[in-house]
Amino acid sequence: MDNIFRVLGIQSREDCVSNVLAYAFNNSLPFRANFMEKICGKPLSRYDSAQAHTRVSTGESGIPDIIIVLESNSGGEIVVIENKLKAEEGYDQTQRYASERAVAAISNRFFPNKQVDEPSFIFLTLFPDQQPAAGDRYTIRHHSDLKDVINNIADWDNKLVEQLTKDWLALIAKFYAREQVNLNDIFFEKLADDNDLDGGYLYFMSAIGQMTLPAGLIINTEEFFRSSRQGRRFYGVRILKESWCSGGMTESSGSWTLDPFPNFNIHFEPQYNVLSGLFSCSLHYEVQPYEPEAWVKANIPIDQYDSYVARRENFSKRLLQKGLSTWSFGGGSNQLAKIPFDFKDSLYAEVKSKLEREFLVTSRVIDEVLQEM
């Protein structure tokens, strides 16, 4: 049977998926009960009524994706759900939705004359590494958790809800399957995104995460990143040693200080360009914490910046003299060197071996140069 989301081309549209979840909640009792328990963490039996609403305006605070309005003898309660698929969180989005102003606007609309209990906030995200800016105010749930909501329903009371939710579950099952990596995988086929949900990013994370790195070289989950902006879609990760990430710029009374010796961040940055299908690895030397070149020039005294640039150029020159023949040196204010890889038709085993060797050889040279300097 054809998948409704793929037929309509709406599988990456957050508003459409929110509409489906709200429709299912309002039109199927077993779905509503399971969703309340598994996603909201509340028993439906506690309430006299439960209704889901999409895109309710809170004024200047914005428009949350889904609001669940709950009523009982003791008063009213609201659950605010931020539904995230491919897009990153907007500026302070979850913080604004959890603000007193937003909660007051929602409460006044649905419970103008009732006592309103403490609200709940749910961050329902597709990607396992995505976190809400509001932090502890939100309970994180993943779309994979919907499996427990949908598969636990034995007797459906609404055929349309059953088809819609099972079609969505089928899509996200394929998405989460990209977390599995095998040595015989054709690397670029697995990185390709056939459902328009950026499932290739999960494969990228798992593929890089399974590599054997030299002693001291680390990959933290928070160092993975992706961009889904139109015309610029890529996956990336920063790989470094603690000794390559030293000190940090300091600020006092609005003035910044950059000491060129401790204030640097050296790291490998493998990237996959989704649009071009190209895979590369860059070597970066940046200020710590990272700021773009324009910001550094505008906020750091010129003599300190010149000293930093001189040390950076000295480091690059010494690396080049060590005979790193696979790297092409140059590239910009942050990039020192780059390797474009031809991984077309390559198995993951080959990709893994080539990258591991580059990390091993180059990291030893970087350590040597830093010790010399």
Tab-separated table of C-alpha atoms in Angstrom:
chain	number	residue	atom	x	y	z
A	1	MET	CA	0.000	0.000	0.000
A	2	ASP	CA	1.254	3.497	-0.839
A	3	ASN	CA	2.371	5.675	2.052
A	4	ILE	CA	0.132	8.744	2.417
A	5	PHE	CA	2.978	10.988	3.569
A	6	ARG	CA	5.184	10.103	0.608
A	7	VAL	CA	2.336	10.369	-1.892
A	8	LEU	CA	1.581	13.900	-0.692
A	9	GLY	CA	5.248	14.784	-0.184
A	10	ILE	CA	4.639	16.011	3.366
A	11	GLN	CA	6.899	13.685	5.340
A	12	SER	CA	9.241	16.516	6.365
A	13	ARG	CA	6.504	19.094	7.033
A	14	GLU	CA	6.257	19.634	10.779
A	15	ASP	CA	2.839	21.287	10.520
A	16	CYS	CA	1.400	18.315	8.596
A	17	VAL	CA	2.784	15.752	11.044
A	18	SER	CA	1.484	17.858	13.945
A	19	ASN	CA	-1.940	17.899	12.264
A	20	VAL	CA	-1.896	14.107	12.027
A	21	LEU	CA	-0.935	13.650	15.669
A	22	ALA	CA	-3.616	16.101	16.829
A	23	TYR	CA	-6.240	14.485	14.579
A	24	ALA	CA	-5.331	11.026	15.890
A	25	PHE	CA	-5.447	12.278	19.477
A	26	ASN	CA	-8.899	13.815	19.046
A	27	ASN	CA	-10.483	11.029	17.000
A	28	SER	CA	-9.197	7.780	18.490
A	29	LEU	CA	-9.641	6.850	22.137
A	30	PRO	CA	-6.934	4.135	22.247
A	31	PHE	CA	-4.441	6.434	20.529
A	32	ARG	CA	-5.325	9.258	22.930
A	33	ALA	CA	-4.873	6.996	25.973
A	34	ASN	CA	-1.531	5.607	24.790
A	35	PHE	CA	-0.243	9.024	23.710
A	36	MET	CA	-1.103	10.484	27.108
A	37	GLU	CA	0.716	7.666	28.891
A	38	LYS	CA	3.781	7.173	26.659
A	39	ILE	CA	4.428	10.717	25.418
A	40	CYS	CA	2.850	13.016	28.017
A	41	GLY	CA	3.470	10.764	31.015
A	42	LYS	CA	-0.079	11.228	32.324
A	43	PRO	CA	-2.957	8.717	32.669
A	44	LEU	CA	-5.966	9.720	30.582
A	45	SER	CA	-8.283	8.391	33.320
A	46	ARG	CA	-7.300	11.323	35.523
A	47	TYR	CA	-9.146	13.787	33.269
A	48	ASP	CA	-12.739	14.424	32.242
A	49	SER	CA	-11.738	15.660	28.787
A	50	ALA	CA	-8.620	15.926	26.625
A	51	GLN	CA	-8.382	17.870	23.376
A	52	ALA	CA	-5.417	18.606	21.097
A	53	HIS	CA	-5.076	21.938	19.300
A	54	THR	CA	-2.495	22.938	16.683
A	55	ARG	CA	-0.768	26.282	16.268
A	56	VAL	CA	-2.428	28.265	19.037
A	57	SER	CA	-1.003	31.775	19.121
A	58	THR	CA	0.548	32.958	22.376
A	59	GLY	CA	1.074	36.495	21.097
A	60	GLU	CA	4.659	37.702	21.049
A	61	SER	CA	5.896	34.375	22.435
A	62	GLY	CA	5.036	32.551	19.222
A	63	ILE	CA	2.905	29.610	18.133
A	64	PRO	CA	3.587	26.139	19.620
A	65	ASP	CA	2.974	23.138	17.363
A	66	ILE	CA	0.496	21.278	19.592
A	67	ILE	CA	-1.296	22.174	22.811
A	68	ILE	CA	-3.228	19.526	24.704
A	69	VAL	CA	-5.970	20.941	26.902
A	70	LEU	CA	-6.956	18.763	29.870
A	71	GLU	CA	-9.924	19.298	32.185
A	72	SER	CA	-10.833	17.670	35.465
A	73	ASN	CA	-12.839	18.457	38.579
A	74	SER	CA	-9.826	20.137	40.148
A	75	GLY	CA	-9.313	22.528	37.232
A	76	GLY	CA	-7.440	22.770	33.959
A	77	GLU	CA	-4.055	21.673	32.717
A	78	ILE	CA	-2.081	22.229	29.518
A	79	VAL	CA	0.641	20.256	27.748
A	80	VAL	CA	2.725	22.203	25.239
A	81	ILE	CA	4.372	20.043	22.559
A	82	GLU	CA	7.128	21.293	20.278
A	83	ASN	CA	7.360	18.927	17.303
A	84	LYS	CA	10.779	18.864	15.610
A	85	LEU	CA	11.614	17.011	12.411
A	86	LYS	CA	14.461	18.247	10.194
A	87	ALA	CA	14.563	21.884	11.270
A	88	GLU	CA	16.681	23.194	14.103
A	89	GLU	CA	14.992	25.062	16.944
A	90	GLY	CA	14.239	28.713	16.244
A	91	TYR	CA	15.868	31.396	18.353
A	92	ASP	CA	14.934	30.711	22.021
A	93	GLN	CA	11.805	28.964	20.727
A	94	THR	CA	11.277	26.514	23.582
A	95	GLN	CA	12.193	29.154	26.153
A	96	ARG	CA	9.539	31.492	24.783
A	97	TYR	CA	6.883	28.757	24.799
A	98	ALA	CA	7.706	27.928	28.423
A	99	SER	CA	7.627	31.574	29.529
A	100	GLU	CA	5.066	32.929	31.991
A	101	ARG	CA	3.655	35.152	29.248
A	102	ALA	CA	3.014	32.220	26.881
A	103	VAL	CA	1.502	30.037	29.612
A	104	ALA	CA	-0.761	32.903	30.709
A	105	ALA	CA	-1.954	33.461	27.139
A	106	ILE	CA	-2.836	29.786	26.696
A	107	SER	CA	-4.479	29.522	30.111
A	108	ASN	CA	-6.587	32.638	29.571
A	109	ARG	CA	-7.806	31.323	26.239
A	110	PHE	CA	-8.864	27.853	27.367
A	111	PHE	CA	-9.486	28.360	31.103
A	112	PRO	CA	-10.560	31.973	31.644
A	113	ASN	CA	-12.378	31.196	34.900
A	114	LYS	CA	-10.635	28.081	36.185
A	115	GLN	CA	-7.678	27.133	38.292
A	116	VAL	CA	-4.822	26.046	36.023
A	117	ASP	CA	-2.298	23.510	37.263
A	118	GLU	CA	1.412	23.563	36.475
A	119	PRO	CA	1.903	23.146	32.706
A	120	SER	CA	3.951	20.395	31.072
A	121	PHE	CA	6.311	20.795	28.133
A	122	ILE	CA	7.250	18.069	25.654
A	123	PHE	CA	10.048	18.275	23.063
A	124	LEU	CA	9.102	15.649	20.453
A	125	THR	CA	12.106	15.315	18.163
A	126	LEU	CA	13.108	13.052	15.305
A	127	PHE	CA	16.867	13.191	15.920
A	128	PRO	CA	18.391	11.528	18.993
A	129	ASP	CA	20.978	14.289	19.505
A	130	GLN	CA	18.636	17.292	19.376
A	131	GLN	CA	18.088	19.128	22.663
A	132	PRO	CA	15.670	21.960	23.557
A	133	ALA	CA	17.205	25.325	24.455
A	134	ALA	CA	14.908	25.473	27.493
A	135	GLY	CA	16.682	22.455	28.950
A	136	ASP	CA	15.090	21.054	32.101
A	137	ARG	CA	11.718	22.675	31.469
A	138	TYR	CA	11.023	20.127	28.700
A	139	THR	CA	10.666	16.372	28.724
A	140	ILE	CA	12.368	14.964	25.637
A	141	ARG	CA	10.484	12.396	23.605
A	142	HIS	CA	11.488	10.962	20.240
A	143	HIS	CA	9.316	10.004	17.309
A	144	SER	CA	10.622	6.474	17.832
A	145	ASP	CA	8.569	6.487	21.077
A	146	LEU	CA	5.429	6.587	18.927
A	147	LYS	CA	6.105	2.920	18.207
A	148	ASP	CA	4.924	2.128	21.745
A	149	VAL	CA	1.866	4.324	21.228
A	150	ILE	CA	0.762	2.786	17.930
A	151	ASN	CA	1.863	-0.840	18.175
A	152	ASN	CA	0.119	-1.289	21.533
A	153	ILE	CA	-3.286	-0.685	19.975
A	154	ALA	CA	-5.000	-3.996	19.244
A	155	ASP	CA	-8.489	-2.727	18.372
A	156	TRP	CA	-8.603	0.492	16.365
A	157	ASP	CA	-11.729	2.605	16.544
A	158	ASN	CA	-10.851	4.806	13.561
A	159	LYS	CA	-9.514	3.402	10.276
A	160	LEU	CA	-8.160	6.734	9.031
A	161	VAL	CA	-6.233	7.303	12.243
A	162	GLU	CA	-4.859	3.776	11.975
A	163	GLN	CA	-3.637	4.314	8.407
A	164	LEU	CA	-2.162	7.756	9.059
A	165	THR	CA	-0.279	6.768	12.187
A	166	LYS	CA	0.956	3.451	10.791
A	167	ASP	CA	2.174	5.195	7.632
A	168	TRP	CA	4.120	7.653	9.774
A	169	LEU	CA	5.487	4.808	11.871
A	170	ALA	CA	6.671	3.037	8.696
A	171	LEU	CA	8.576	6.131	7.577
A	172	ILE	CA	10.299	6.721	10.887
A	173	ALA	CA	11.168	3.007	11.155
A	174	LYS	CA	13.179	3.389	7.924
A	175	PHE	CA	14.670	6.579	9.290
A	176	TYR	CA	15.889	5.006	12.546
A	177	ALA	CA	17.164	1.937	10.681
A	178	ARG	CA	19.936	4.215	9.349
A	179	GLU	CA	21.571	4.004	12.779
A	180	GLN	CA	22.711	0.480	11.888
A	181	VAL	CA	26.149	0.260	10.236
A	182	ASN	CA	27.756	-2.785	8.609
A	183	LEU	CA	31.233	-3.123	7.095
A	184	ASN	CA	29.727	-4.240	3.766
A	185	ASP	CA	27.439	-1.211	3.435
A	186	ILE	CA	27.864	0.821	0.259
A	187	PHE	CA	28.756	4.020	2.071
A	188	PHE	CA	27.162	6.647	-0.172
A	189	GLU	CA	23.962	4.645	-0.623
A	190	LYS	CA	23.461	4.680	3.136
A	191	LEU	CA	24.209	8.396	3.351
A	192	ALA	CA	21.587	9.157	0.689
A	193	ASP	CA	18.254	10.451	2.017
A	194	ASP	CA	15.403	8.596	0.300
A	195	ASN	CA	12.620	9.749	2.652
A	196	ASP	CA	13.496	13.461	2.861
A	197	LEU	CA	13.980	13.157	6.632
A	198	ASP	CA	17.797	13.342	6.726
A	199	GLY	CA	18.127	9.711	7.734
A	200	GLY	CA	21.595	9.829	6.224
A	201	TYR	CA	22.643	11.982	9.172
A	202	LEU	CA	21.943	9.099	11.560
A	203	TYR	CA	24.101	6.857	9.391
A	204	PHE	CA	26.853	9.492	9.310
A	205	MET	CA	26.823	9.699	13.113
A	206	SER	CA	26.955	5.929	13.543
A	207	ALA	CA	29.593	5.419	10.822
A	208	ILE	CA	31.951	8.031	12.289
A	209	GLY	CA	31.179	6.928	15.839
A	210	GLN	CA	32.246	3.328	15.137
A	211	MET	CA	35.733	4.277	13.955
A	212	THR	CA	38.790	3.320	15.995
A	213	LEU	CA	40.611	6.522	16.867
A	214	PRO	CA	44.182	7.066	18.101
A	215	ALA	CA	44.669	7.450	21.836
A	216	GLY	CA	43.355	10.783	23.066
A	217	LEU	CA	41.302	11.582	19.972
A	218	ILE	CA	37.620	11.847	20.931
A	219	ILE	CA	34.203	12.313	19.363
A	220	ASN	CA	31.582	13.812	21.628
A	221	THR	CA	27.948	13.469	20.596
A	222	GLU	CA	27.484	17.225	20.838
A	223	GLU	CA	30.243	17.734	18.251
A	224	PHE	CA	28.043	16.367	15.430
A	225	PHE	CA	26.167	18.954	13.404
A	226	ARG	CA	24.002	19.205	10.309
A	227	SER	CA	22.523	21.876	8.114
A	228	SER	CA	19.227	21.530	6.281
A	229	ARG	CA	19.065	25.030	4.839
A	230	GLN	CA	18.044	25.209	1.197
A	231	GLY	CA	21.102	25.050	-1.019
A	232	ARG	CA	23.392	24.053	1.870
A	233	ARG	CA	22.757	20.586	3.247
A	234	PHE	CA	25.630	18.765	4.879
A	235	TYR	CA	26.556	16.581	7.836
A	236	GLY	CA	29.679	17.146	9.914
A	237	VAL	CA	31.534	16.376	13.122
A	238	ARG	CA	34.496	17.821	15.032
A	239	ILE	CA	37.137	15.353	16.227
A	240	LEU	CA	39.883	16.556	18.562
A	241	LYS	CA	42.118	15.970	21.559
A	242	GLU	CA	41.851	17.860	24.832
A	243	SER	CA	45.425	19.071	24.296
A	244	TRP	CA	44.342	20.617	20.975
A	245	CYS	CA	41.661	22.713	22.658
A	246	SER	CA	43.417	24.985	25.087
A	247	GLY	CA	42.221	27.928	27.162
A	248	GLY	CA	39.742	30.448	25.838
A	249	MET	CA	39.251	34.116	25.078
A	250	THR	CA	38.274	36.109	28.146
A	251	GLU	CA	35.885	39.045	28.546
A	252	SER	CA	35.961	41.794	31.152
A	253	SER	CA	33.801	44.929	31.179
A	254	GLY	CA	32.941	44.447	27.528
A	255	SER	CA	36.557	44.020	26.378
A	256	TRP	CA	37.925	40.752	25.031
A	257	THR	CA	41.429	39.320	25.373
A	258	LEU	CA	43.029	36.728	23.068
A	259	ASP	CA	46.270	35.100	24.182
A	260	PRO	CA	47.602	33.384	21.022
A	261	PHE	CA	49.308	30.575	22.919
A	262	PRO	CA	46.468	29.005	24.938
A	263	ASN	CA	43.510	30.311	22.912
A	264	PHE	CA	43.219	27.866	20.027
A	265	ASN	CA	41.119	24.907	18.919
A	266	ILE	CA	42.568	22.375	16.468
A	267	HIS	CA	40.294	19.669	15.148
A	268	PHE	CA	39.468	17.382	12.238
A	269	GLU	CA	36.147	18.108	10.577
A	270	PRO	CA	34.798	15.348	8.305
A	271	GLN	CA	31.846	16.564	6.223
A	272	TYR	CA	29.413	15.024	3.778
A	273	ASN	CA	27.717	17.383	1.325
A	274	VAL	CA	24.239	15.976	0.754
A	275	LEU	CA	23.579	18.002	-2.401
A	276	SER	CA	26.859	17.329	-4.211
A	277	GLY	CA	27.497	13.869	-2.777
A	278	LEU	CA	31.079	14.820	-1.872
A	279	PHE	CA	32.896	13.680	1.274
A	280	SER	CA	35.865	15.593	2.667
A	281	CYS	CA	37.872	16.066	5.832
A	282	SER	CA	39.232	19.465	6.882
A	283	LEU	CA	41.804	20.408	9.470
A	284	HIS	CA	40.791	23.514	11.412
A	285	TYR	CA	42.718	25.932	13.642
A	286	GLU	CA	40.290	28.352	15.302
A	287	VAL	CA	40.004	30.699	18.250
A	288	GLN	CA	38.596	29.175	21.408
A	289	PRO	CA	35.645	29.465	21.857
A	290	TYR	CA	34.816	29.643	18.163
A	291	GLU	CA	33.858	32.977	16.654
A	292	PRO	CA	33.937	33.938	12.939
A	293	GLU	CA	36.884	35.956	11.655
A	294	ALA	CA	34.820	39.163	11.358
A	295	TRP	CA	33.839	38.975	15.041
A	296	VAL	CA	37.437	38.363	16.153
A	297	LYS	CA	38.739	41.321	14.133
A	298	ALA	CA	36.022	43.569	15.549
A	299	ASN	CA	36.426	42.541	19.203
A	300	ILE	CA	40.085	41.595	19.718
A	301	PRO	CA	42.958	44.159	19.905
A	302	ILE	CA	44.860	44.161	16.621
A	303	ASP	CA	48.217	43.261	18.183
A	304	GLN	CA	46.709	40.194	19.870
A	305	TYR	CA	45.001	39.132	16.653
A	306	ASP	CA	48.217	39.568	14.657
A	307	SER	CA	50.089	37.413	17.184
A	308	TYR	CA	47.397	34.731	16.926
A	309	VAL	CA	47.570	34.740	13.097
A	310	ALA	CA	51.384	34.538	13.179
A	311	ARG	CA	51.275	31.522	15.488
A	312	ARG	CA	48.620	29.876	13.340
A	313	GLU	CA	50.674	30.389	10.178
A	314	ASN	CA	53.773	29.023	11.918
A	315	PHE	CA	51.823	25.923	12.945
A	316	SER	CA	50.562	25.434	9.369
A	317	LYS	CA	54.060	25.880	7.896
A	318	ARG	CA	55.538	23.300	10.270
A	319	LEU	CA	52.780	20.816	9.422
A	320	LEU	CA	53.468	21.243	5.722
A	321	GLN	CA	57.167	20.631	6.271
A	322	LYS	CA	56.360	17.287	7.903
A	323	GLY	CA	55.324	15.908	4.525
A	324	LEU	CA	51.583	15.372	4.934
A	325	SER	CA	51.170	14.659	1.217
A	326	THR	CA	47.481	13.714	1.304
A	327	TRP	CA	46.438	17.145	2.575
A	328	SER	CA	45.945	20.245	0.415
A	329	PHE	CA	46.977	23.228	2.549
A	330	GLY	CA	45.102	26.530	2.522
A	331	GLY	CA	41.430	27.364	2.490
A	332	GLY	CA	40.508	30.223	4.793
A	333	SER	CA	40.688	31.884	8.181
A	334	ASN	CA	39.771	28.675	10.041
A	335	GLN	CA	40.619	25.852	7.636
A	336	LEU	CA	44.308	24.932	7.394
A	337	ALA	CA	44.058	21.979	5.036
A	338	LYS	CA	41.593	19.616	3.395
A	339	ILE	CA	41.351	16.145	1.866
A	340	PRO	CA	38.601	15.443	-0.702
A	341	PHE	CA	37.832	11.721	-0.649
A	342	ASP	CA	36.529	9.678	-3.579
A	343	PHE	CA	34.276	7.216	-1.770
A	344	LYS	CA	32.019	6.462	-4.750
A	345	ASP	CA	31.008	2.766	-4.656
A	346	SER	CA	33.226	2.272	-1.562
A	347	LEU	CA	32.223	-0.089	1.204
A	348	TYR	CA	32.092	1.268	4.722
A	349	ALA	CA	35.051	-0.967	5.605
A	350	GLU	CA	37.207	0.914	3.057
A	351	VAL	CA	35.994	4.316	4.234
A	352	LYS	CA	36.648	3.401	7.849
A	353	SER	CA	40.180	2.185	7.084
A	354	LYS	CA	41.157	5.297	5.076
A	355	LEU	CA	39.826	7.772	7.621
A	356	GLU	CA	41.332	5.927	10.572
A	357	ARG	CA	44.749	6.003	8.878
A	358	GLU	CA	44.533	9.752	8.200
A	359	PHE	CA	43.508	10.448	11.787
A	360	LEU	CA	46.376	8.311	13.117
A	361	VAL	CA	49.149	9.732	10.918
A	362	THR	CA	48.033	13.365	11.061
A	363	SER	CA	47.321	13.433	14.792
A	364	ARG	CA	50.863	12.215	15.502
A	365	VAL	CA	52.277	15.021	13.369
A	366	ILE	CA	50.056	17.615	15.060
A	367	ASP	CA	51.306	16.444	18.473
A	368	GLU	CA	54.919	16.707	17.274
A	369	VAL	CA	54.445	20.228	15.958
A	370	LEU	CA	52.688	21.439	19.092
A	371	GLN	CA	55.480	20.011	21.236
A	372	GLU	CA	58.095	21.735	19.068
A	373	MET	CA	56.287	25.069	19.335
